[in-house]
Coordinates of C-alpha atoms in Angstrom, one line a residue:
F1 CA -18.3 6.7 -46.0
R2 CA -19.5 3.1 -46.5
A3 CA -19.0 0.2 -44.1
E4 CA -19.6 -3.3 -45.3
G5 CA -23.1 -4.5 -44.3
N6 CA -24.1 -1.2 -42.8
D7 CA -25.8 2.1 -43.7
F8 CA -23.6 4.7 -45.5
F9 CA -23.2 8.5 -44.9
S10 CA -22.6 11.1 -47.6
C11 CA -21.9 14.8 -47.9
V12 CA -24.2 15.8 -50.7
M13 CA -23.2 18.9 -52.7
D14 CA -26.2 20.2 -54.7
V15 CA -24.9 22.6 -57.4
K16 CA -28.4 23.6 -58.5
H17 CA -29.5 24.8 -55.1
K18 CA -25.9 25.7 -54.0
T19 CA -26.3 23.7 -50.7
V20 CA -24.2 21.1 -48.9
E21 CA -25.8 18.6 -46.6
V22 CA -24.8 15.4 -44.7
C23 CA -27.2 12.6 -45.5
Q24 CA -27.7 8.9 -44.6
G25 CA -28.3 6.1 -47.0
T26 CA -29.6 2.6 -46.2
R27 CA -27.8 -0.6 -47.2
T28 CA -30.9 -1.8 -49.1
N29 CA -31.1 1.1 -51.6
N30 CA -29.3 4.2 -52.5
Q31 CA -31.9 6.7 -51.3
L32 CA -30.4 9.5 -49.3
E33 CA -32.2 11.2 -46.5
P34 CA -30.9 14.0 -44.1
L35 CA -29.7 12.8 -40.7
D36 CA -32.2 13.0 -37.9
L37 CA -31.2 15.9 -35.6
L38 CA -32.5 14.0 -32.6
G39 CA -31.5 10.5 -33.7
N40 CA -28.7 8.3 -32.5
D41 CA -26.9 8.1 -35.8
G42 CA -25.6 11.6 -36.0
E43 CA -26.4 15.3 -36.4
S44 CA -26.5 17.4 -39.5
S45 CA -26.9 21.0 -40.5
S46 CA -27.6 22.4 -44.0
A47 CA -25.1 25.0 -44.8
A48 CA -25.4 27.5 -47.7
A49 CA -22.1 27.5 -49.4
S50 CA -20.9 28.8 -52.7
V51 CA -21.1 25.5 -54.5
E52 CA -20.7 26.1 -58.2
A53 CA -19.8 24.1 -61.2
K54 CA -16.3 24.2 -62.6
C55 CA -15.0 25.4 -59.2
W56 CA -12.6 23.8 -56.8
H57 CA -14.0 22.9 -53.3
R58 CA -12.1 21.3 -50.4
L59 CA -13.8 18.4 -48.7
R60 CA -12.4 17.1 -45.4
V61 CA -13.3 14.2 -43.1
T62 CA -12.0 13.8 -39.5
S63 CA -12.3 10.7 -37.5
L64 CA -11.9 10.5 -33.7
G65 CA -12.9 7.3 -32.1
N66 CA -16.2 6.3 -33.6
N67 CA -17.2 9.9 -34.5
M68 CA -16.7 11.1 -38.0
T69 CA -17.2 14.8 -39.0
F70 CA -17.6 16.2 -42.5
Y71 CA -16.3 19.6 -43.6
C72 CA -16.6 21.6 -46.8
D73 CA -14.3 24.6 -47.3
Q74 CA -13.4 24.6 -43.6
Q75 CA -17.1 24.7 -42.6
E76 CA -18.4 21.9 -40.4
L77 CA -21.5 20.2 -41.8
G78 CA -22.2 17.5 -39.3
H79 CA -21.0 14.3 -37.8
C80 CA -22.0 10.6 -37.7
R81 CA -21.1 7.5 -35.7
V82 CA -19.1 4.8 -37.4
P83 CA -20.8 1.4 -37.1
Q84 CA -19.4 -0.9 -34.4
V85 CA -19.6 -4.6 -33.7
C86 CA -19.9 -5.6 -30.1
K87 CA -19.1 -9.0 -28.6
Q88 CA -18.7 -10.5 -25.2
V89 CA -15.2 -11.5 -24.0
N90 CA -14.7 -13.6 -20.8
L91 CA -11.5 -13.5 -18.8
A92 CA -10.6 -16.1 -16.2
S93 CA -9.7 -15.2 -12.6
V94 CA -6.0 -14.6 -11.8
D95 CA -3.8 -14.2 -8.8
K96 CA -3.5 -10.8 -7.1
H97 CA -1.4 -8.2 -9.0
R98 CA -1.0 -10.5 -12.0
R99 CA -3.5 -9.1 -14.5
Q100 CA -1.9 -6.4 -16.6
L101 CA -4.2 -5.1 -19.4
P102 CA -2.8 -2.5 -21.9
L103 CA -5.5 0.1 -21.5
R104 CA -5.6 3.8 -21.8
K105 CA -8.3 6.2 -20.7
C106 CA -9.4 8.5 -23.6
Y107 CA -12.0 11.0 -22.4
D108 CA -14.9 8.8 -21.2
K109 CA -13.7 5.6 -22.9
L110 CA -11.4 2.7 -22.1
I111 CA -9.4 1.6 -25.2
F112 CA -6.9 -1.2 -25.6
K113 CA -3.5 0.2 -26.6
D114 CA -2.3 -3.2 -27.9
A115 CA -3.4 -6.8 -28.0
T116 CA -3.3 -8.8 -24.8
E117 CA -2.3 -12.4 -24.0
E118 CA -5.4 -12.8 -21.8
S119 CA -7.6 -13.3 -24.9
S120 CA -6.9 -13.7 -28.6
E121 CA -10.3 -12.0 -29.4
I122 CA -9.0 -8.6 -28.3
M123 CA -7.2 -6.3 -30.8
K124 CA -5.6 -2.9 -30.7
G125 CA -8.2 -0.1 -30.7
D126 CA -11.0 -2.1 -29.2
E127 CA -13.3 -0.2 -26.7
I128 CA -14.6 -1.6 -23.5
T129 CA -18.2 -0.6 -22.9
E130 CA -19.2 -2.8 -20.0
V131 CA -17.3 -4.9 -17.3
N132 CA -19.4 -7.1 -15.0
D133 CA -22.5 -4.9 -15.5
A134 CA -20.5 -1.8 -14.8
V135 CA -20.8 0.9 -17.5
D136 CA -19.1 3.9 -15.8
V137 CA -15.3 4.3 -16.5
E138 CA -14.3 4.5 -12.9
A139 CA -16.5 1.5 -12.0
M140 CA -15.0 -0.5 -14.9
L141 CA -11.5 0.3 -13.7
L142 CA -12.2 -0.9 -10.2
E143 CA -13.6 -4.2 -11.6
L144 CA -10.6 -4.7 -13.8
K145 CA -8.3 -4.4 -10.8
K146 CA -10.0 -7.2 -9.0
P147 CA -8.5 -10.8 -9.4
I148 CA -11.8 -12.3 -10.4
A149 CA -13.4 -13.6 -13.6
L150 CA -14.4 -10.8 -15.9
R151 CA -17.3 -10.5 -18.4
M152 CA -16.6 -7.7 -20.8
V153 CA -18.4 -6.2 -23.7
V154 CA -15.9 -5.1 -26.3
C155 CA -16.8 -3.0 -29.3
R156 CA -14.8 -2.7 -32.5
M157 CA -15.3 -0.2 -35.2
Q158 CA -16.1 -1.6 -38.6
P159 CA -13.6 -0.8 -41.3
G160 CA -15.0 1.0 -44.4
H161 CA -14.2 2.9 -47.5
L162 CA -14.1 6.7 -47.9
G163 CA -14.5 8.0 -51.5
I164 CA -16.3 10.2 -53.9
W165 CA -19.5 9.1 -55.7
V166 CA -20.7 11.1 -58.7
G167 CA -24.2 11.1 -60.3
K168 CA -24.7 9.6 -63.8
N169 CA -24.9 12.9 -65.6
A170 CA -22.1 14.7 -63.7
V171 CA -18.3 14.8 -63.8
A172 CA -16.0 15.5 -60.8
W173 CA -12.3 16.2 -61.0
V174 CA -9.9 15.4 -58.1
K175 CA -6.9 17.6 -58.0
D176 CA -5.2 16.4 -54.8
Y177 CA -5.8 14.3 -51.7
S178 CA -3.9 13.5 -48.5
V179 CA -4.3 11.3 -45.5
V180 CA -2.9 12.4 -42.1
D181 CA -2.6 10.2 -39.1
F182 CA -3.1 12.2 -35.9
T183 CA -2.4 9.3 -33.5
D184 CA 1.1 10.5 -32.6
Y185 CA -0.1 14.1 -32.3
E186 CA -2.9 12.9 -30.1
D187 CA -0.5 11.0 -27.9
Q188 CA 1.7 14.1 -27.7
L189 CA -1.3 16.2 -26.7
R190 CA -2.3 13.5 -24.1
H191 CA 1.3 13.4 -22.8
G192 CA 1.4 17.1 -22.6
G193 CA -1.9 17.3 -20.8
H194 CA -0.6 14.7 -18.3
M195 CA 2.6 16.7 -17.8
V196 CA 0.6 19.8 -17.3
S197 CA -1.6 18.1 -14.7
L198 CA 1.6 16.8 -12.9
A199 CA 3.1 20.3 -13.0
K200 CA -0.1 21.7 -11.6
K201 CA -0.2 19.2 -8.8
Q202 CA 3.5 19.9 -8.1
Q203 CA 2.8 23.7 -8.1
E204 CA -0.1 23.2 -5.7
Q205 CA 2.1 21.1 -3.4
D206 CA 4.8 23.7 -3.5
E207 CA 2.3 26.4 -2.6
Y208 CA 0.9 24.3 0.2
L209 CA 4.4 23.7 1.6
A210 CA 5.2 27.4 1.2
K211 CA 2.1 28.3 3.2
V212 CA 2.9 25.7 5.9
S213 CA 6.5 27.1 6.1
D214 CA 5.2 30.7 6.4
K215 CA 2.7 29.6 9.0
R216 CA 5.5 27.9 11.0
E217 CA 7.7 30.9 10.7
E218 CA 4.8 33.1 11.9
Q219 CA 4.2 30.8 14.9
A220 CA 7.9 30.8 15.7
A221 CA 8.1 34.6 15.6
T222 CA 4.9 34.8 17.8
T223 CA 6.5 32.4 20.3
L224 CA 9.7 34.4 20.4
Q225 CA 7.8 37.6 20.9
C226 CA 5.8 36.1 23.7
A227 CA 8.9 34.8 25.4
V228 CA 10.7 38.1 25.1
Q229 CA 7.6 40.0 26.4
L230 CA 7.4 37.6 29.4
R231 CA 11.0 38.0 30.2
K232 CA 10.7 41.7 30.0
D233 CA 7.7 41.6 32.3
L234 CA 9.7 39.5 34.8
V235 CA 12.6 42.0 34.7
K236 CA 10.1 44.9 35.3
Q237 CA 8.6 43.0 38.2
R238 CA 11.9 42.4 39.8
M239 CA 13.0 46.0 39.2
R240 CA 9.8 47.4 40.7
V241 CA 11.0 46.6 44.2
Y242 CA 14.2 48.7 43.7
R243 CA 12.2 51.6 42.1
D244 CA 9.8 51.7 45.0
A245 CA 12.7 51.6 47.5
E246 CA 14.4 54.4 45.6
A247 CA 11.2 56.5 45.6
A248 CA 10.8 55.9 49.4
G249 CA 14.5 56.8 50.0
Q250 CA 15.4 53.2 51.2
A251 CA 17.6 52.2 48.2
Q252 CA 20.8 52.0 50.3
D253 CA 19.2 49.8 52.9
L254 CA 17.7 47.5 50.2
R255 CA 21.1 47.1 48.5
E256 CA 22.8 46.2 51.8
A257 CA 20.0 43.7 52.7
T258 CA 20.4 42.1 49.2
A259 CA 24.2 41.9 49.4
L260 CA 23.9 40.3 52.9
Q261 CA 21.4 37.8 51.6
W262 CA 23.8 36.8 48.7
V263 CA 26.7 36.5 51.1
F264 CA 24.7 34.3 53.4
F265 CA 23.6 32.0 50.5
L266 CA 27.2 31.8 49.2
A267 CA 28.6 30.9 52.6
F268 CA 25.9 28.3 53.1
F269 CA 26.5 26.6 49.7
N270 CA 30.3 26.8 50.2
K271 CA 29.9 25.0 53.5
I272 CA 27.8 22.3 51.9
D273 CA 30.4 21.9 49.1
K274 CA 33.2 21.5 51.7
V275 CA 31.2 18.8 53.6
L276 CA 30.4 16.9 50.4
H277 CA 34.0 16.9 49.4
E278 CA 35.3 15.3 52.5
P279 CA 37.1 12.0 51.8
E280 CA 34.6 9.9 53.7
I281 CA 31.7 11.2 51.5
F282 CA 33.3 12.2 48.2
E283 CA 35.7 9.4 47.4
P284 CA 33.1 6.5 47.4
I285 CA 30.8 8.5 45.2
Y286 CA 33.7 9.4 42.9
H287 CA 34.9 5.8 42.5
E288 CA 31.3 4.6 41.9
Y289 CA 30.9 7.3 39.3
L290 CA 34.2 6.2 37.6
E291 CA 33.1 2.6 37.6
T292 CA 29.8 3.4 36.1
L293 CA 31.5 5.6 33.4
D294 CA 33.9 2.8 32.5
R295 CA 31.0 0.3 32.3
E296 CA 28.6 2.4 30.3
C297 CA 30.8 4.7 28.3
P298 CA 34.4 3.3 28.2
P299 CA 37.2 5.5 26.8
P300 CA 38.3 5.0 23.2
P301 CA 41.4 2.8 22.6
P302 CA 44.7 4.6 22.2
P303 CA 45.9 5.4 18.7
P304 CA 48.4 2.9 17.2
L305 CA 52.1 3.6 17.5
E306 CA 52.9 2.5 14.0
K307 CA 52.4 4.8 11.0
P308 CA 49.3 4.2 8.9
P309 CA 49.9 1.9 5.9
R310 CA 50.5 3.4 2.5
E311 CA 48.0 2.9 -0.3
R312 CA 50.5 0.6 -2.1
D313 CA 50.8 -1.6 1.0
E314 CA 47.0 -1.8 1.3
E315 CA 46.6 -2.8 -2.3
L316 CA 49.3 -5.5 -1.9
Q317 CA 47.6 -6.8 1.3
H318 CA 44.3 -7.0 -0.5
K319 CA 45.9 -8.8 -3.5
Y320 CA 47.5 -11.2 -1.0
E321 CA 44.2 -12.0 0.7
V322 CA 42.4 -12.6 -2.6
T323 CA 45.2 -14.9 -3.9
K324 CA 45.3 -16.7 -0.5
A325 CA 41.6 -17.3 -0.5
T326 CA 41.7 -18.6 -4.1
H327 CA 44.5 -21.1 -3.5
A328 CA 43.1 -22.1 -0.1
Q329 CA 39.7 -23.0 -1.7
L330 CA 41.3 -25.0 -4.5
A331 CA 43.5 -26.9 -2.1
K332 CA 40.6 -27.6 0.3
S333 CA 38.4 -28.9 -2.6
T334 CA 41.2 -31.1 -3.9
A335 CA 42.0 -32.5 -0.4
L336 CA 38.3 -33.3 0.3
R337 CA 38.0 -35.1 -3.1
V338 CA 41.2 -37.2 -2.5
L339 CA 41.2 -37.9 1.2
G340 CA 37.5 -37.5 2.2
P341 CA 36.0 -35.2 4.9
E342 CA 37.0 -37.4 7.9
Q343 CA 40.6 -37.9 7.0
Y344 CA 40.9 -34.3 6.0
E345 CA 39.7 -33.0 9.3
R346 CA 41.9 -35.5 11.2
L347 CA 45.0 -34.3 9.2
R348 CA 44.1 -30.7 9.6
T349 CA 43.5 -30.6 13.4
S350 CA 45.8 -33.3 14.9
E351 CA 49.5 -32.6 15.6
K352 CA 50.5 -35.7 13.8
G353 CA 48.6 -34.6 10.7
I354 CA 50.2 -31.1 10.8
A355 CA 53.7 -32.7 11.1
L356 CA 52.8 -35.0 8.2
L357 CA 51.7 -32.1 6.1
Q358 CA 54.9 -30.2 6.8
E359 CA 56.9 -33.3 5.9
Q360 CA 55.0 -33.6 2.6
K361 CA 55.7 -30.0 1.8
G362 CA 59.4 -30.5 2.4
S363 CA 59.5 -33.6 0.1
I364 CA 57.6 -31.7 -2.6
A365 CA 60.0 -28.7 -2.2
Q366 CA 63.0 -31.1 -2.6
K367 CA 61.4 -32.6 -5.8
C368 CA 60.9 -29.1 -7.2
W369 CA 64.6 -28.3 -6.4
E370 CA 65.7 -31.5 -8.2
H371 CA 63.6 -30.6 -11.2
A372 CA 65.1 -27.1 -11.2
M373 CA 68.6 -28.6 -11.3
Q374 CA 67.7 -30.9 -14.2
A375 CA 65.7 -28.3 -16.2
T376 CA 66.8 -27.6 -19.7
T377 CA 65.5 -24.0 -20.0
E378 CA 66.1 -21.0 -17.9
R379 CA 62.3 -20.4 -17.6
D380 CA 61.6 -23.9 -16.2
H381 CA 64.6 -23.6 -13.9
Q382 CA 63.4 -20.3 -12.4
E383 CA 59.8 -21.6 -12.1
Y384 CA 60.8 -24.8 -10.1
L385 CA 63.1 -22.7 -7.9
R386 CA 60.4 -20.3 -7.0
K387 CA 57.9 -23.2 -6.3
A388 CA 60.5 -24.8 -3.9
F389 CA 61.1 -21.4 -2.2
C390 CA 57.3 -20.9 -1.7
L391 CA 56.9 -24.4 -0.2
E392 CA 59.8 -24.1 2.2
N393 CA 59.0 -20.5 3.4
D394 CA 55.1 -20.8 3.5
Y395 CA 54.4 -18.4 0.7
D396 CA 51.0 -18.6 -0.9
S397 CA 52.0 -17.3 -4.4
V398 CA 55.1 -16.8 -6.4
E399 CA 54.0 -13.3 -7.1
D400 CA 54.6 -12.4 -3.4
I401 CA 58.3 -13.4 -3.3
A402 CA 60.6 -10.6 -2.2
P403 CA 63.8 -10.5 -4.5
E404 CA 66.2 -10.0 -1.6
E405 CA 64.8 -12.9 0.4
F406 CA 64.8 -15.2 -2.6
K407 CA 68.5 -14.3 -3.3
R408 CA 69.5 -15.1 0.3
W409 CA 67.7 -18.4 0.0
L410 CA 69.5 -19.3 -3.2
E411 CA 72.9 -18.5 -1.5
S412 CA 72.0 -20.6 1.5
K413 CA 70.9 -23.5 -0.8
A414 CA 74.2 -23.2 -2.7
E415 CA 76.2 -23.4 0.6
E416 CA 74.2 -26.4 1.6
M417 CA 74.9 -28.2 -1.7
E418 CA 78.6 -27.3 -1.4
L419 CA 78.8 -28.6 2.2
A420 CA 77.0 -31.8 1.1
A421 CA 79.5 -32.3 -1.7
R422 CA 82.4 -31.9 0.7
K423 CA 81.0 -34.4 3.1
R424 CA 80.4 -36.8 0.3
A425 CA 84.0 -36.4 -1.0
A426 CA 85.4 -36.9 2.5
K427 CA 83.4 -40.0 3.0
D428 CA 84.6 -41.3 -0.3
S429 CA 88.2 -40.6 0.6
K430 CA 88.0 -42.7 3.8
K431 CA 87.2 -45.8 1.8
P432 CA 90.2 -48.3 1.4
T433 CA 91.7 -48.4 -2.1
S434 CA 93.8 -51.4 -3.4
S435 CA 94.8 -52.9 -6.7
P436 CA 94.7 -56.6 -7.7
M437 CA 98.4 -56.6 -8.4
A438 CA 99.5 -55.4 -4.9
A439 CA 97.1 -57.5 -3.0
P440 CA 98.7 -60.4 -1.1
V441 CA 97.6 -64.0 -1.5
G442 CA 94.5 -64.7 0.5
S443 CA 93.6 -61.0 1.0
P444 CA 90.1 -59.9 0.0
T445 CA 89.5 -58.4 -3.4
P446 CA 88.3 -54.7 -3.9
S447 CA 84.9 -55.9 -4.8
S448 CA 84.5 -57.8 -1.6
T449 CA 85.8 -54.9 0.4
V450 CA 83.4 -52.5 -1.1
S451 CA 80.5 -55.0 -0.5
K452 CA 81.5 -55.3 3.1

């Protein structure tokens, strides 16, 4: 594995000595040296393996974070640390509960899950090693939650190349290779571990609640036992008098004395009850009690005499209210725009204004009736008729018109038109009629008569 500008690490297979070893090479020359067991760069272990010429061997490299491990034929040889570049990133202070950094805790590291808008220098996969001089993970998390300026040290792994290098006098054949990304698998494992921890906490909570419930049940059973035992002791104590009297041969006398005592108490309380129920004492208290009861806890209202409305009637009423509110709002906005607020309030509240509004409704209804009589299509005729009916009978919508009532209104309007036509014909018949030939000399002409 070679990273640009850094030392490289190699898994050396020595066919002559049949050994496999992880070595480190400097960037200045290609000299390989075994890794220092106590150094900071990595650990190595020489492993005797059956390394032979003209034989297939499986080499495998796993990378987790900045740790890289080498394997040969399923045997671990050693691991090294991938070179990292560290830089300081400063974030400005923000308001409380505003900073949201896409971080995740991976073992003892804080890694960015994605780039953040706080700084363009941060990329996905960068690791935070220090926040405001805090190097512990929990301390860094506490610093990140504060709405203050942050001074972070962010490390980023250097990209490199992984391949096979062969000596000058040797030949190596590659039969197969594969690259597997375990990021999703790692996320699944992390999610599974999180779910297991949640299930464990839930199980502990359920066990705690079960123990608390058992403890409460035990305390309740103990309390009941104590109460029953106490009552039993009281009964024994009261019965001890009768047993002693029976043993002394005075049971009959004790029974008579007890019965006499009960009779005396009953007679005494009966006398008190009679005295308290006398009208002079009982009635004022009773009336005061009834007044207090009416004032503090009045009786419920009586049920309505009418039958409850049907579902169809309730839907119709709801539709009527919605339509009424819609048209009322439209009419109010139009009146305010045309008349102004002052004149609108004056017309709406004064008697003269109400009468004027009724007169305007009547004139508009008459115009709608005239348009209906002059309509050329049946559709326009019916539309104007229904508008005139709504204005004369104070309906909010043509959809609420009852067919029977509309029919009666049409009949009454037809009778009114017939009556008006008769009156007009009778008035016309009363006018004098004469011809120019029969008119005497000096009499007025028909035109002058009509004008008079």
